[in-house]
Amino acid sequence: MKKEKLILVTNDDGITSPGIRTLIEAVQPLGKVVVVAPDSPQSGKGHAITLGFPLRLSEVKIFDGIEAWTCSGTPVDCVKLARDKILDRTPDLCVSGINHGANHSINIIYSGTMSAAMEAAIEGIPSVGFSYLNYSYDADMSTCKQVAEIVTKKMLGTVLPPHTLFNVNIPDVDANQYKGIRMSRQANAKWVEEFDERRDPTGKKYYWLTGEFKNQDTGEDTDVWALENGYTSIVPVQFDLTDYRLKKKLEAEWSF
Amino acid sequence: MKKEKLILVTNDDGITSPGIRTLIEAVQPLGKVVVVAPDSPQSGKGHAITLGFPLRLSEVKIFDGIEAWTCSGTPVDCVKLARDKILDRTPDLCVSGINHGANHSINIIYSGTMSAAMEAAIEGIPSVGFSYLNYSYDADMSTCKQVAEIVTKKMLGTVLPPHTLFNVNIPDVDANQYKGIRMSRQANAKWVEEFDERRDPTGKKYYWLTGEFKNQDTGEDTDVWALENGYTSIVPVQFDLTDYRLKKKLEAEWSF
């Protein structure tokens, strides 16, 4: 008899966010689900890990019939602790999200949602992060749930290369304008920051991060294009950051 | 008359670490140096940014004749704040480090040192992170200083593609065993975690991250190989994480 699929669920918005509840509902029919998620919001934490401080785990009963734990660390810490201290075998899949807000293009680098999924992929667990282009906790997540069902079923039903990782972003459009799922590449984009400078009651300056997103990519095969045109984008992601083209060029041109 | 080169210096070990002092000494003869570094250790912070909390900047006089600022945030915050609030023009180069400890292979993803340099590269500033395979703050950094001089001079003297970024790791070997600088690729490696489980005075469990590094890559062109064989490794780095091979494969095989 085949063993039931084991699915690790995590996120970066914290265990009480509506997004993780939607994701649990989407994957629950596909196997045994274990949730290990941050006990507080961890947005923008990137691939941070906790060094120099110890971590806590607490079992919580907030999802009907689902084993769930909060972790005091970052999203990446959640995955590491789940592997070492909670799960008794390697999961068949790790799903992260559903994030309240976009993680397309360069945002993948800052995203705790995607870093958690990447950490699992580094471990050899096929993984996927889901993000919804709507920051409201009251947003209707029914399209997100459908997308999570479709993608996770596809992943569990396919023999995937080791370290497979997907970045899935769902557009914020009405159901009748939604066009489906489109394989995409990461758009070349960045944030232009303008920190909001204020003064505290003692007169000292402090700064709030604000910024404007700039898409520098005119391609019609990017995640940003897909989202702007009513598609869910799915970007296959890898974590060998070597720039092989520049390496080859400089090997020929540079000597030390 | 040509404008003096502007060089932004940052790190993740904090502004008082010996590594950043060595790096400042290495680049000071090459242009105008401005330092913006964390006010406390930020190792392992990856590409984290500070959301939901404001940031502070304080000018400090700890390096002779050098403008220097501490920032209360992450290494990436330092670079963002430097660009927006401190520097009056785009720097010609951003250097990060010298990190006390290795950032080869997969460590690039967890490294605050490399994330700071990557943030600058995203902004279009040629950047480089330096790391030394020795965690001791008392270590002799003379080889590191030489490497930083050689690489930064090379970078400032070359027209580099936009977003150029290098990950430079210096081996911990005696001068007579040191073999020079070698262009490398990121080794396929990972950490196998084993959290150290303890109990606090009230009897509740807590966990310390510990781990063992596993190199899964037998190639002789990797950063790990270079370091093990007495070379400084220099890896050209990019931040388009799209897995183009898997994208092509799945575009042919998958339909949604």
PDB file of N, CA and C in Angstrom, chain B residues 9-25 35 37-43 62-63 96-100 113 135-138 141:
ATOM      1  N   VAL B   9      30.756  51.191   1.574  1.00  0.00           N
ATOM      2  CA  VAL B   9      31.229  50.022   2.332  1.00  0.00           C
ATOM      3  C   VAL B   9      30.157  49.616   3.335  1.00  0.00           C
ATOM      4  N   THR B  10      29.851  48.328   3.388  1.00  0.00           N
ATOM      5  CA  THR B  10      28.904  47.831   4.377  1.00  0.00           C
ATOM      6  C   THR B  10      29.322  46.427   4.808  1.00  0.00           C
ATOM      7  N   ASN B  11      28.556  45.835   5.710  1.00  0.00           N
ATOM      8  CA  ASN B  11      28.842  44.457   6.133  1.00  0.00           C
ATOM      9  C   ASN B  11      27.640  43.892   6.885  1.00  0.00           C
ATOM     10  N   ASP B  12      27.790  42.710   7.467  1.00  0.00           N
ATOM     11  CA  ASP B  12      26.709  42.207   8.321  1.00  0.00           C
ATOM     12  C   ASP B  12      27.175  41.915   9.749  1.00  0.00           C
ATOM     13  N   ASP B  13      28.480  41.990   9.997  1.00  0.00           N
ATOM     14  CA  ASP B  13      28.980  41.726  11.351  1.00  0.00           C
ATOM     15  C   ASP B  13      28.867  42.958  12.255  1.00  0.00           C
ATOM     16  N   GLY B  14      28.493  44.086  11.663  1.00  0.00           N
ATOM     17  CA  GLY B  14      28.369  45.314  12.444  1.00  0.00           C
ATOM     18  C   GLY B  14      29.585  46.212  12.253  1.00  0.00           C
ATOM     19  N   ILE B  15      29.379  47.494  12.497  1.00  0.00           N
ATOM     20  CA  ILE B  15      30.374  48.512  12.147  1.00  0.00           C
ATOM     21  C   ILE B  15      31.654  48.396  12.964  1.00  0.00           C
ATOM     22  N   THR B  16      31.617  47.718  14.120  1.00  0.00           N
ATOM     23  CA  THR B  16      32.824  47.630  14.960  1.00  0.00           C
ATOM     24  C   THR B  16      33.666  46.389  14.673  1.00  0.00           C
ATOM     25  N   SER B  17      33.281  45.589  13.697  1.00  0.00           N
ATOM     26  CA  SER B  17      34.026  44.349  13.449  1.00  0.00           C
ATOM     27  C   SER B  17      35.367  44.641  12.771  1.00  0.00           C
ATOM     28  N   PRO B  18      36.396  43.838  13.054  1.00  0.00           N
ATOM     29  CA  PRO B  18      37.695  44.039  12.386  1.00  0.00           C
ATOM     30  C   PRO B  18      37.598  43.903  10.868  1.00  0.00           C
ATOM     31  N   GLY B  19      36.691  43.064  10.390  1.00  0.00           N
ATOM     32  CA  GLY B  19      36.579  42.817   8.953  1.00  0.00           C
ATOM     33  C   GLY B  19      36.278  44.072   8.153  1.00  0.00           C
ATOM     34  N   ILE B  20      35.366  44.892   8.647  1.00  0.00           N
ATOM     35  CA  ILE B  20      35.000  46.098   7.892  1.00  0.00           C
ATOM     36  C   ILE B  20      36.143  47.105   7.937  1.00  0.00           C
ATOM     37  N   ARG B  21      36.886  47.118   9.036  1.00  0.00           N
ATOM     38  CA  ARG B  21      38.038  48.016   9.146  1.00  0.00           C
ATOM     39  C   ARG B  21      39.105  47.635   8.103  1.00  0.00           C
ATOM     40  N   THR B  22      39.341  46.340   7.973  1.00  0.00           N
ATOM     41  CA  THR B  22      40.306  45.866   6.963  1.00  0.00           C
ATOM     42  C   THR B  22      39.843  46.251   5.558  1.00  0.00           C
ATOM     43  N   LEU B  23      38.546  46.093   5.306  1.00  0.00           N
ATOM     44  CA  LEU B  23      38.007  46.412   3.976  1.00  0.00           C
ATOM     45  C   LEU B  23      38.138  47.907   3.680  1.00  0.00           C
ATOM     46  N   ILE B  24      37.869  48.735   4.673  1.00  0.00           N
ATOM     47  CA  ILE B  24      38.020  50.188   4.502  1.00  0.00           C
ATOM     48  C   ILE B  24      39.466  50.520   4.154  1.00  0.00           C
ATOM     49  N   GLU B  25      40.410  49.916   4.870  1.00  0.00           N
ATOM     50  CA  GLU B  25      41.841  50.168   4.592  1.00  0.00           C
ATOM     51  C   GLU B  25      42.199  49.759   3.162  1.00  0.00           C
ATOM     52  N   VAL B  35      30.881  54.745   4.671  1.00  0.00           N
ATOM     53  CA  VAL B  35      30.526  53.493   5.360  1.00  0.00           C
ATOM     54  C   VAL B  35      29.106  53.610   5.925  1.00  0.00           C
ATOM     55  N   ALA B  37      26.821  50.814   7.930  1.00  0.00           N
ATOM     56  CA  ALA B  37      26.841  49.415   8.380  1.00  0.00           C
ATOM     57  C   ALA B  37      25.926  49.242   9.588  1.00  0.00           C
ATOM     58  N   PRO B  38      25.510  48.003   9.847  1.00  0.00           N
ATOM     59  CA  PRO B  38      24.585  47.766  10.970  1.00  0.00           C
ATOM     60  C   PRO B  38      25.216  48.133  12.312  1.00  0.00           C
ATOM     61  N   ASP B  39      24.368  48.600  13.229  1.00  0.00           N
ATOM     62  CA  ASP B  39      24.857  48.959  14.565  1.00  0.00           C
ATOM     63  C   ASP B  39      25.010  47.739  15.469  1.00  0.00           C
ATOM     64  N   SER B  40      24.617  46.559  14.960  1.00  0.00           N
ATOM     65  CA  SER B  40      24.748  45.314  15.738  1.00  0.00           C
ATOM     66  C   SER B  40      24.913  44.154  14.761  1.00  0.00           C
ATOM     67  N   PRO B  41      25.410  43.011  15.242  1.00  0.00           N
ATOM     68  CA  PRO B  41      25.631  41.888  14.324  1.00  0.00           C
ATOM     69  C   PRO B  41      24.340  41.458  13.617  1.00  0.00           C
ATOM     70  N   GLN B  42      24.447  41.197  12.316  1.00  0.00           N
ATOM     71  CA  GLN B  42      23.285  40.846  11.495  1.00  0.00           C
ATOM     72  C   GLN B  42      23.599  39.611  10.648  1.00  0.00           C
ATOM     73  N   SER B  43      24.393  38.708  11.217  1.00  0.00           N
ATOM     74  CA  SER B  43      24.737  37.497  10.476  1.00  0.00           C
ATOM     75  C   SER B  43      23.493  36.652  10.242  1.00  0.00           C
ATOM     76  N   ILE B  62      34.621  56.731  13.904  1.00  0.00           N
ATOM     77  CA  ILE B  62      35.494  55.654  14.382  1.00  0.00           C
ATOM     78  C   ILE B  62      36.560  55.277  13.363  1.00  0.00           C
ATOM     79  N   PHE B  63      36.452  55.823  12.141  1.00  0.00           N
ATOM     80  CA  PHE B  63      37.473  55.556  11.122  1.00  0.00           C
ATOM     81  C   PHE B  63      38.081  56.904  10.715  1.00  0.00           C
ATOM     82  N   SER B  96      31.197  44.780   0.481  1.00  0.00           N
ATOM     83  CA  SER B  96      30.576  44.305   1.717  1.00  0.00           C
ATOM     84  C   SER B  96      31.492  43.294   2.392  1.00  0.00           C
ATOM     85  N   GLY B  97      31.643  43.423   3.699  1.00  0.00           N
ATOM     86  CA  GLY B  97      32.492  42.502   4.438  1.00  0.00           C
ATOM     87  C   GLY B  97      33.535  43.253   5.244  1.00  0.00           C
ATOM     88  N   ILE B  98      34.698  42.705   5.441  1.00  0.00           N
ATOM     89  CA  ILE B  98      35.042  41.313   5.154  1.00  0.00           C
ATOM     90  C   ILE B  98      34.393  40.467   6.218  1.00  0.00           C
ATOM     91  N   ASN B  99      33.575  39.501   5.788  1.00  0.00           N
ATOM     92  CA  ASN B  99      32.818  38.697   6.742  1.00  0.00           C
ATOM     93  C   ASN B  99      33.726  37.748   7.524  1.00  0.00           C
ATOM     94  N   HIS B 100      33.453  37.664   8.816  1.00  0.00           N
ATOM     95  CA  HIS B 100      34.165  36.700   9.662  1.00  0.00           C
ATOM     96  C   HIS B 100      33.452  35.357   9.549  1.00  0.00           C
ATOM     97  N   THR B 113      26.037  39.611   4.442  1.00  0.00           N
ATOM     98  CA  THR B 113      27.134  40.224   3.680  1.00  0.00           C
ATOM     99  C   THR B 113      26.814  40.225   2.183  1.00  0.00           C
ATOM    100  N   TYR B 135      36.493  32.450  11.701  1.00  0.00           N
ATOM    101  CA  TYR B 135      35.493  33.161  12.493  1.00  0.00           C
ATOM    102  C   TYR B 135      36.115  34.044  13.572  1.00  0.00           C
ATOM    103  N   SER B 136      37.409  33.891  13.803  1.00  0.00           N
ATOM    104  CA  SER B 136      38.041  34.605  14.910  1.00  0.00           C
ATOM    105  C   SER B 136      38.204  36.091  14.599  1.00  0.00           C
ATOM    106  N   TYR B 137      37.789  36.922  15.525  1.00  0.00           N
ATOM    107  CA  TYR B 137      37.953  38.370  15.347  1.00  0.00           C
ATOM    108  C   TYR B 137      39.419  38.783  15.473  1.00  0.00           C
ATOM    109  N   ASP B 138      40.258  37.886  15.964  1.00  0.00           N
ATOM    110  CA  ASP B 138      41.682  38.186  16.097  1.00  0.00           C
ATOM    111  C   ASP B 138      42.495  37.685  14.910  1.00  0.00           C
ATOM    112  N   MET B 141      44.252  39.302   8.933  1.00  0.00           N
ATOM    113  CA  MET B 141      43.477  39.524   7.704  1.00  0.00           C
ATOM    114  C   MET B 141      44.327  40.111   6.581  1.00  0.00           C
TER     115      MET B 141
END
